Every structure is written in C-alpha cells, then in structure tokens.
mmCIF file of C-alpha atoms in Angstrom:
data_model
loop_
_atom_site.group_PDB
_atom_site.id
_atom_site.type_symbol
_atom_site.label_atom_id
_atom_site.label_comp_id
_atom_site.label_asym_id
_atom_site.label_seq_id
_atom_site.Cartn_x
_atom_site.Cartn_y
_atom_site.Cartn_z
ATOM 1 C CA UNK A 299 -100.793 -6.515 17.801
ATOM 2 C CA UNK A 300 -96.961 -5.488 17.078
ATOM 3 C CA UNK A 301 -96.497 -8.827 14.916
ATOM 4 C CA UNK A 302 -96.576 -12.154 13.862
ATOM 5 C CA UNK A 303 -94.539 -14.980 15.025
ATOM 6 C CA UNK A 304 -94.559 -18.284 13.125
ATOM 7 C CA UNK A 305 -92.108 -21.281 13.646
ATOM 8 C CA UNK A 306 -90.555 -22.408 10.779
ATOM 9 C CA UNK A 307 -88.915 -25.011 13.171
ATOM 10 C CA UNK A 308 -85.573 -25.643 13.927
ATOM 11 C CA UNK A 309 -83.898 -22.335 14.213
ATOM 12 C CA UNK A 310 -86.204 -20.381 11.987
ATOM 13 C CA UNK A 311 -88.835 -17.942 12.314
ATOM 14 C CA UNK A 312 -91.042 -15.744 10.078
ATOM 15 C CA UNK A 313 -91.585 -12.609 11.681
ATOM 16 C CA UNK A 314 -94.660 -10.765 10.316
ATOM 17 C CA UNK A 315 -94.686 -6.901 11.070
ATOM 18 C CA UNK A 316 -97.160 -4.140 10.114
ATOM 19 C CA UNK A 317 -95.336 -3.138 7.034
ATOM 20 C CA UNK A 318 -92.397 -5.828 7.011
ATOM 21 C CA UNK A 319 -92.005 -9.901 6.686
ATOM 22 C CA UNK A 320 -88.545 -11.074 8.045
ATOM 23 C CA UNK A 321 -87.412 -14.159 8.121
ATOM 24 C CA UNK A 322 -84.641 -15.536 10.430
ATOM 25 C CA UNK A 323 -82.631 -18.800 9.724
ATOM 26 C CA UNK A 324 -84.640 -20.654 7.546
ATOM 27 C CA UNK A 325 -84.287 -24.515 6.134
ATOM 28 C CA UNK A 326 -87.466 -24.838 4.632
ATOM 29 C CA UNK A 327 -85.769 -27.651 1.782
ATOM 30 C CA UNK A 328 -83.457 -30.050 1.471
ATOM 31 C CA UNK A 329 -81.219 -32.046 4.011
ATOM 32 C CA UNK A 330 -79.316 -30.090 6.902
ATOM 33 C CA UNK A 331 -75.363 -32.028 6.374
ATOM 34 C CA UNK A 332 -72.843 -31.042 8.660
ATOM 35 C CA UNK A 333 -69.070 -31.380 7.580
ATOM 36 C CA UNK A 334 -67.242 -33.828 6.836
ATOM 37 C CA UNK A 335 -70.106 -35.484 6.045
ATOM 38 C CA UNK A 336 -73.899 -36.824 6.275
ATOM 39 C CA UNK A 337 -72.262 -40.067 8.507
ATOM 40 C CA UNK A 338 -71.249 -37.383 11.178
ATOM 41 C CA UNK A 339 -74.707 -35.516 11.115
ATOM 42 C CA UNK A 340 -78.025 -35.328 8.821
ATOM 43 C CA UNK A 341 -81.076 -33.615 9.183
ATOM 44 C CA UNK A 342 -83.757 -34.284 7.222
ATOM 45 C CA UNK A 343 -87.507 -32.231 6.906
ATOM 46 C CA UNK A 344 -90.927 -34.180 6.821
ATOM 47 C CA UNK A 345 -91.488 -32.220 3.245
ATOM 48 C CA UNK A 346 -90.621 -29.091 1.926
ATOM 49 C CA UNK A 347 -92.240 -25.889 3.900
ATOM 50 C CA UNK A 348 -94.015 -23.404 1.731
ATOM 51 C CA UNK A 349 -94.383 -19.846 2.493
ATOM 52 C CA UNK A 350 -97.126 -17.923 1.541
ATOM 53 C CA UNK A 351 -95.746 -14.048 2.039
ATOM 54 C CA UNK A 352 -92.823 -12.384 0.420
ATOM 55 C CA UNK A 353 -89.910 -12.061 2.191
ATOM 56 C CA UNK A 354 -88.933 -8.019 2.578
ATOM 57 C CA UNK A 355 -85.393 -8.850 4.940
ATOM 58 C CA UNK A 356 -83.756 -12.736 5.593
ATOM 59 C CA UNK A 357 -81.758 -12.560 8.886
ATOM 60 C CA UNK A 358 -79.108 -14.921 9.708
ATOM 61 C CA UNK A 359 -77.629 -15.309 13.142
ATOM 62 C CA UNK A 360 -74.687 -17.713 12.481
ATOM 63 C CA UNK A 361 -72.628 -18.760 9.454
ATOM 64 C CA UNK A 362 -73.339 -22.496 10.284
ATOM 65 C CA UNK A 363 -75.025 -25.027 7.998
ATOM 66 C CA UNK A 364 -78.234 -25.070 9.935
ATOM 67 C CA UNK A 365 -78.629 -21.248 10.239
ATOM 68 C CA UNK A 366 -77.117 -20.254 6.823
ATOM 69 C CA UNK A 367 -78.748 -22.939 4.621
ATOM 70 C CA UNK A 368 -77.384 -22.807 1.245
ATOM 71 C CA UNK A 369 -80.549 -24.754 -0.288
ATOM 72 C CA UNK A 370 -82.508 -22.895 1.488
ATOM 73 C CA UNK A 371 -81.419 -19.729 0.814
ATOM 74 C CA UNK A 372 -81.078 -20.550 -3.339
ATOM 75 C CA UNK A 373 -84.948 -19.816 -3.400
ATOM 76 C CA UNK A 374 -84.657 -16.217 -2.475
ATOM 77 C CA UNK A 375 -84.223 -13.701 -4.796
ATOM 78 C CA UNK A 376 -80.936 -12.948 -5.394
ATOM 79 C CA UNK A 377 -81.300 -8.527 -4.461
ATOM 80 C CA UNK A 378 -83.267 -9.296 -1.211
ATOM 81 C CA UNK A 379 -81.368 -7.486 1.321
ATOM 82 C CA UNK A 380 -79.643 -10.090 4.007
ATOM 83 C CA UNK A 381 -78.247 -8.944 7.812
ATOM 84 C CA UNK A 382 -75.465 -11.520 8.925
ATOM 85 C CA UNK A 383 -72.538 -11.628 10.788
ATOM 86 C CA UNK A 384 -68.992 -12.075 9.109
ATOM 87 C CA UNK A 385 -68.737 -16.165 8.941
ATOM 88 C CA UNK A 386 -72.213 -16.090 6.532
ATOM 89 C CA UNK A 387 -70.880 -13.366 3.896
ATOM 90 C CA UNK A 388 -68.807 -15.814 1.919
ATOM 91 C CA UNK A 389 -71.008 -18.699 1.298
ATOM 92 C CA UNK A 390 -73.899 -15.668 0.595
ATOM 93 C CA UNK A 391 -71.838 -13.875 -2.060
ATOM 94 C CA UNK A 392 -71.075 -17.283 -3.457
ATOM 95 C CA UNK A 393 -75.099 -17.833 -3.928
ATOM 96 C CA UNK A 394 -75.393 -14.488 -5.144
ATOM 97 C CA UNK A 395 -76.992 -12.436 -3.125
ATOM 98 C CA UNK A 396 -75.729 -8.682 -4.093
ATOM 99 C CA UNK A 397 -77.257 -6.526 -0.674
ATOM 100 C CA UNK A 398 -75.342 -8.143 2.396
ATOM 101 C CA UNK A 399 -75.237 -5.897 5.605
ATOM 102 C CA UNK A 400 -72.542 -7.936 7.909
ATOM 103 C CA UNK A 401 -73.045 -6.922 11.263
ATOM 104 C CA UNK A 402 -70.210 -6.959 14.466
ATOM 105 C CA UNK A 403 -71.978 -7.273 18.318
ATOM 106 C CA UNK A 404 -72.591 -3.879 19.198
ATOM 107 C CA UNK A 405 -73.438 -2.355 15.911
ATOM 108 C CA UNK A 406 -76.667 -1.379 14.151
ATOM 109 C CA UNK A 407 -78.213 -1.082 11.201
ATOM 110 C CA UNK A 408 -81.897 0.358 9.745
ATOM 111 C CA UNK A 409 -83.739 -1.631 6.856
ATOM 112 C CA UNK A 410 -86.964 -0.734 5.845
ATOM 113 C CA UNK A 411 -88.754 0.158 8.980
ATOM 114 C CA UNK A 412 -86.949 -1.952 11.173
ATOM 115 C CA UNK A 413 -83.944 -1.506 13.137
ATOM 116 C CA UNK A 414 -81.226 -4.245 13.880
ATOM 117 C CA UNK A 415 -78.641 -4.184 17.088
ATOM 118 C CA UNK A 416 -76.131 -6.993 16.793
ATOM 119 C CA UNK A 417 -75.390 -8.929 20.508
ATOM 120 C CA UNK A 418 -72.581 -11.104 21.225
ATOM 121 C CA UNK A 419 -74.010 -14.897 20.926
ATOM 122 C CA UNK A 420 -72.724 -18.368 21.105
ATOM 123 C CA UNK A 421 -69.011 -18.749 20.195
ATOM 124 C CA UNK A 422 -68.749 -21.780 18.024
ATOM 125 C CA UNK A 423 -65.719 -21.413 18.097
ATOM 126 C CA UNK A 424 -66.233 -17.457 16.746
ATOM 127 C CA UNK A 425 -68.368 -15.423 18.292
ATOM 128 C CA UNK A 426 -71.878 -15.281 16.170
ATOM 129 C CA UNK A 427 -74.233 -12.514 16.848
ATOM 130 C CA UNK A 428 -77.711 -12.637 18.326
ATOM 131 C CA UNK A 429 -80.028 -9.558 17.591
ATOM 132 C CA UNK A 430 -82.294 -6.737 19.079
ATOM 133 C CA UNK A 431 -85.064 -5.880 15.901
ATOM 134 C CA UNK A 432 -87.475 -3.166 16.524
ATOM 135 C CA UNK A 433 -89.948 -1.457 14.654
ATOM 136 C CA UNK A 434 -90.237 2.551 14.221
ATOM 137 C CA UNK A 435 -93.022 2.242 17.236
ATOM 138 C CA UNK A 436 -89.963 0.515 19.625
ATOM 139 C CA UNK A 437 -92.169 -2.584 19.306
ATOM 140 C CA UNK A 438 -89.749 -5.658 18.798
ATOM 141 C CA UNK A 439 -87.826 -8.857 19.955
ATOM 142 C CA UNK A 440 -85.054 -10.558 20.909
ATOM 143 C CA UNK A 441 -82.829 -13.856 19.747
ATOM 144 C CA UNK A 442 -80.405 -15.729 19.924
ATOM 145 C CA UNK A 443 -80.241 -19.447 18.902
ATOM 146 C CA UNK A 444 -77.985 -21.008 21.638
ATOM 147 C CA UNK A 445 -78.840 -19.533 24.635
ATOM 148 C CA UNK A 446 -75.835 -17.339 24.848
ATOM 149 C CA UNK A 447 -76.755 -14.001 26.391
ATOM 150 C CA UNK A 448 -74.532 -10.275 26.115
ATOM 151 C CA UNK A 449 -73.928 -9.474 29.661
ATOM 152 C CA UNK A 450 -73.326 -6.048 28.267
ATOM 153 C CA UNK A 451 -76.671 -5.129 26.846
ATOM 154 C CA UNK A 452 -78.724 -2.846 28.927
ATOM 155 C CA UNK A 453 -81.823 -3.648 30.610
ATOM 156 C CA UNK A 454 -85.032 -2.975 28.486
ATOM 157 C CA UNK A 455 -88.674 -3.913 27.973
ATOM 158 C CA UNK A 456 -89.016 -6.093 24.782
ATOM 159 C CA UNK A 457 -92.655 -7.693 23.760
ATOM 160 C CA UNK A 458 -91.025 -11.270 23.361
ATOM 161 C CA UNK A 459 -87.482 -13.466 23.183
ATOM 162 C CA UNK A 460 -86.897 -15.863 20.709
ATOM 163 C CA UNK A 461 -84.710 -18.752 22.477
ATOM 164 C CA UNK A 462 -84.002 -22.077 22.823
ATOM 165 C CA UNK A 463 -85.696 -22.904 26.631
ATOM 166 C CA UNK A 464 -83.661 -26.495 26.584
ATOM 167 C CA UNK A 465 -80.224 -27.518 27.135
ATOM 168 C CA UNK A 466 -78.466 -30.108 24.160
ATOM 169 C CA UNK A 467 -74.663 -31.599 25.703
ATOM 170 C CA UNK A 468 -72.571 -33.823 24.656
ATOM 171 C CA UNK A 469 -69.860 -36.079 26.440
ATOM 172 C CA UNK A 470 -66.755 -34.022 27.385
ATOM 173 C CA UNK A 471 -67.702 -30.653 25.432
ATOM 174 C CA UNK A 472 -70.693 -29.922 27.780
ATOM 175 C CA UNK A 473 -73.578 -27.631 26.963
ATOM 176 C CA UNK A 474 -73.476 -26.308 23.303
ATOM 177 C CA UNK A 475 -76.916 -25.021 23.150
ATOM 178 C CA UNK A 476 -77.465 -23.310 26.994
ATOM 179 C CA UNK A 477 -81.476 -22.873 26.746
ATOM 180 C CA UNK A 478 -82.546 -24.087 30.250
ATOM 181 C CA UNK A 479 -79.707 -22.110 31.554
ATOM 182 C CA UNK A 480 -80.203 -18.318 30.076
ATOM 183 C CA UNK A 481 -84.132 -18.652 30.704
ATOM 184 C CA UNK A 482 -84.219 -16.258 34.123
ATOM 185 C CA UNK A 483 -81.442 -13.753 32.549
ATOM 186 C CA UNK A 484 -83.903 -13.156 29.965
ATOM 187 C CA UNK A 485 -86.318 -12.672 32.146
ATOM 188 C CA UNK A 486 -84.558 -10.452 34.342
ATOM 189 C CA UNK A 487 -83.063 -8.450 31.270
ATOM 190 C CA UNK A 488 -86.131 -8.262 28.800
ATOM 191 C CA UNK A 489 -89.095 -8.124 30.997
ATOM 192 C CA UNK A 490 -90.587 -10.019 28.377
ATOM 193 C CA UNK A 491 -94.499 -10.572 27.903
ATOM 194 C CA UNK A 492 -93.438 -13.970 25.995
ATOM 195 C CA UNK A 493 -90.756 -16.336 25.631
ATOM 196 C CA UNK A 494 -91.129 -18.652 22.544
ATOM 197 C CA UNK A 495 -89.363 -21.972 22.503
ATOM 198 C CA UNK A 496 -87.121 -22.551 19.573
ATOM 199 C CA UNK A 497 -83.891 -24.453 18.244
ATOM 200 C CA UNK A 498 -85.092 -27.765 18.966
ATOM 201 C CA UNK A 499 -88.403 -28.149 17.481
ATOM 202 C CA UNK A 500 -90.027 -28.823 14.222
ATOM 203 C CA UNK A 501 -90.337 -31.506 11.991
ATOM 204 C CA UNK A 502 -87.360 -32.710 11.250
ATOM 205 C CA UNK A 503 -85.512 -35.900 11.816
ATOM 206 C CA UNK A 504 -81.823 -36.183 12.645
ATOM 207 C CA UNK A 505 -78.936 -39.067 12.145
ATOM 208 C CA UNK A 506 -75.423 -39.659 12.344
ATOM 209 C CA UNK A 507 -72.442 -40.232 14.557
ATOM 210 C CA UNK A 508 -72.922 -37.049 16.337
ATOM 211 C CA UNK A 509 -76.546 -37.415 17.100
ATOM 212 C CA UNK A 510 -76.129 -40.501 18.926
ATOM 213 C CA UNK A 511 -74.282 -38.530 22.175
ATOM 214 C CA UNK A 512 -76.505 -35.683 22.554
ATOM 215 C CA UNK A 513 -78.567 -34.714 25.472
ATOM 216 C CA UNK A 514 -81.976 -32.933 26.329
ATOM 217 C CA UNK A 515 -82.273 -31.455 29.065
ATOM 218 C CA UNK A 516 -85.329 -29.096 30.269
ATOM 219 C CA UNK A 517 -85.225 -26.358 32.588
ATOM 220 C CA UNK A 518 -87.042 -27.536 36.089
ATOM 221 C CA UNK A 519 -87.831 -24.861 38.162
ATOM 222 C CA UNK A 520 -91.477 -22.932 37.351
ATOM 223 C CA UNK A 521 -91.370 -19.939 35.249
ATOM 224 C CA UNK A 522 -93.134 -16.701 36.099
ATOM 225 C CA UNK A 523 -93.958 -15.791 32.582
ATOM 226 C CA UNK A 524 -95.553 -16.387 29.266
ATOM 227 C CA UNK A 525 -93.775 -19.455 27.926
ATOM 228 C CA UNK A 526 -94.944 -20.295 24.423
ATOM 229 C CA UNK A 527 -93.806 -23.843 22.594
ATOM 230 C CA UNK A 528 -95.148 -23.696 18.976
ATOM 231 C CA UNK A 529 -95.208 -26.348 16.831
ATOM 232 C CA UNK A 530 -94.082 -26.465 13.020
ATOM 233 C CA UNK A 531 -95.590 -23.749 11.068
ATOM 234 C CA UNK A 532 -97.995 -22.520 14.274
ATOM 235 C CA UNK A 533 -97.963 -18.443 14.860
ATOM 236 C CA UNK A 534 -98.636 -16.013 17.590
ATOM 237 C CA UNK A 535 -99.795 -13.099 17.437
ATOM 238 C CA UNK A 536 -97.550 -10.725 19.479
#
C-alpha cells in the first residue's frame, strides 16, 4: 500500500499516506453559495462530514467557493500549513491561516514528506493549478478537478489520477468541467493503475438558476484501466 484514498465528495479527498494525512478541497459543512447569490446556485450537504484523523497539509486547487470553502476551512487550525494557487491566498489570510505556500504551474514545493508540482488546470477565467504529490518513495498521484490537463508535463508512471471522468455543459459556454474528454490523455500520460471518479459525486444536493441548464454527460467508449467511482466517505487503498 502507498496510501489511502477516501472521497469526501464533491471535489474533496482525504489522502492518507504512511506518515502524512492531506486533504484536498474539502466542504465537509455548511452550504456551497456561489456569487451573487444562493438564487443563482446552492449546494447543500446531507449532514455535516466528520473526520476522524488530523489533518498534517490542506491542499486547494482553485480559489473558487466550492474548492476554497470558507466554512469549511474555519475548522482547521489556524498554523496548519496550506498549498494553493494565487486566487485562494486572500480569502485564506482573511480566515487566518498564518503558513500559506502559493504555488504558480510549474513550480514545486516539499512539506513534510511529500512533494508538490503545480500543473496548469482549468482557466476559470485564471488559470488554477492542478498538482503532482509524491511521497519520498516516488509513490503518488495526480489531480485536477476539471479535467483540464498540462500538455507540457512529461510522461511518467503515477499509482492513480484523481479526476472528474464526466463532462458538465451548459448552453452557449460549452464544457466547463471536461472529464469524459481528458480520460485517455491520462491514460496515455500517467500510466495509471487507477483512475478515481470525482467532482460530481457525493451527497450533496444542488439548486438555483444555474443548475437548471447543466448537462451530464459520460464518457462512452470502454476504458482499458482501473476505473474506480467511490461513493461519499468510501476509501481505497492505493
């Protein structure tokens, strides 16, 4: 085993290694409100999720309200140190959090065992990052939340991608979230031994004007590898 994998749903993942718990994205309270307002979208859990470990490293791929989840992220302690990429440093220093490690695609950073490689992800409208996180045995993964993949990262051997395997469109703007799309460039990049559905599972429920125009669509060719679709709070062991 290299590590744990649990879905925290939606976007977020606790990610259990040998000497480190990270977690990525997390909304584990609260309603998800994007602006201007809950009218335009809500999203709203079943009940709160508990966690059970303590959190070493919280990793945040976009600055967005439902990766960067300021009710959410109020639980932590304040000197936990946080990887993020430039549009999540103001709302964290305005919670508090003191140890912030903003990250550009391309660069890298080490915390505790683990080392971090920023990617270019989904531009919305600024590019956000995705992320390459190993351990000191090279063991590690890959994600990236809207299936946006940097056609400038090298080919490698990774044990699994995190990544949304679905498409979600709306009228005129298209795909937002590219899932079904990016599934055999991961392949073909990562060699990976499993992909594990995320972005559009969990437990919550969604409303508003916005929700009402968007689209699911699944990838429909077969898949020659290990595709893994975990429910709310399941894990796999990596």
């Amino acid at each position: 085993m290299t590590f744990e994998a649990t879905y925290l749903g939606s976007n977020g993942w606790l990610i259990k290694f040998k000497k480190t718990n990270l977690i990525i994205d997390p909304w584990l309270k609260g309603d998800l409100i994007f602006p201007p307002g809950e009218w335009f979208f809500k999203g709203s859990l079943e009940e709160e999720i508990l966690l059970d470990k303590e959190i070493d490293i919280i990793l945040l791929t976009q600055g967005l309200p439902d990766h960067c989840h300021v009710p959410t992220l109020e639980m932590f302690r304040k000197d936990i140190p946080i990887i993020c990429p430039k549009s999540a440093v103001e709302t964290l220093e305005k919670i508090g959090f003191g140890s912030i490690k903003m990250l550009k695609p391309t660069e890298k950073t080490i915390q505790s065992n683990l080392s971090f490689e920023a990617t270019a992800g989904a531009p919305v409208p600024q590019i956000e990052n995705g992320y390459i996180v190993k351990d000191d045995q090279s063991n590690g993964f890959y994600i990236e939340p809207h299936g946006y993949l940097d056609k400038n990262l090298n080919k490698q051997n990774l044990d699994a991608v995190i990544t949304p395997t679905k498409n979600l469109e709306l009228p005129l703007v298209g795909s937002f979230v590219k899932g079904a799309e990016v599934i055999p460039k991961l392949i073909n990049k990562f060699n990976p031994k499993f992909i594990l559905s995320s972005t559009v599972g969990g437990d919550a429920k969604y409303s508003g004007f916005l929700n009402n125009f968007i689209t699911v669509h699944d990838y429909e060719e077969e898949l020659n590898c290990n595709l893994v679709d975990l429910k709310s709070m399941q894990s796999i062991m990596i």
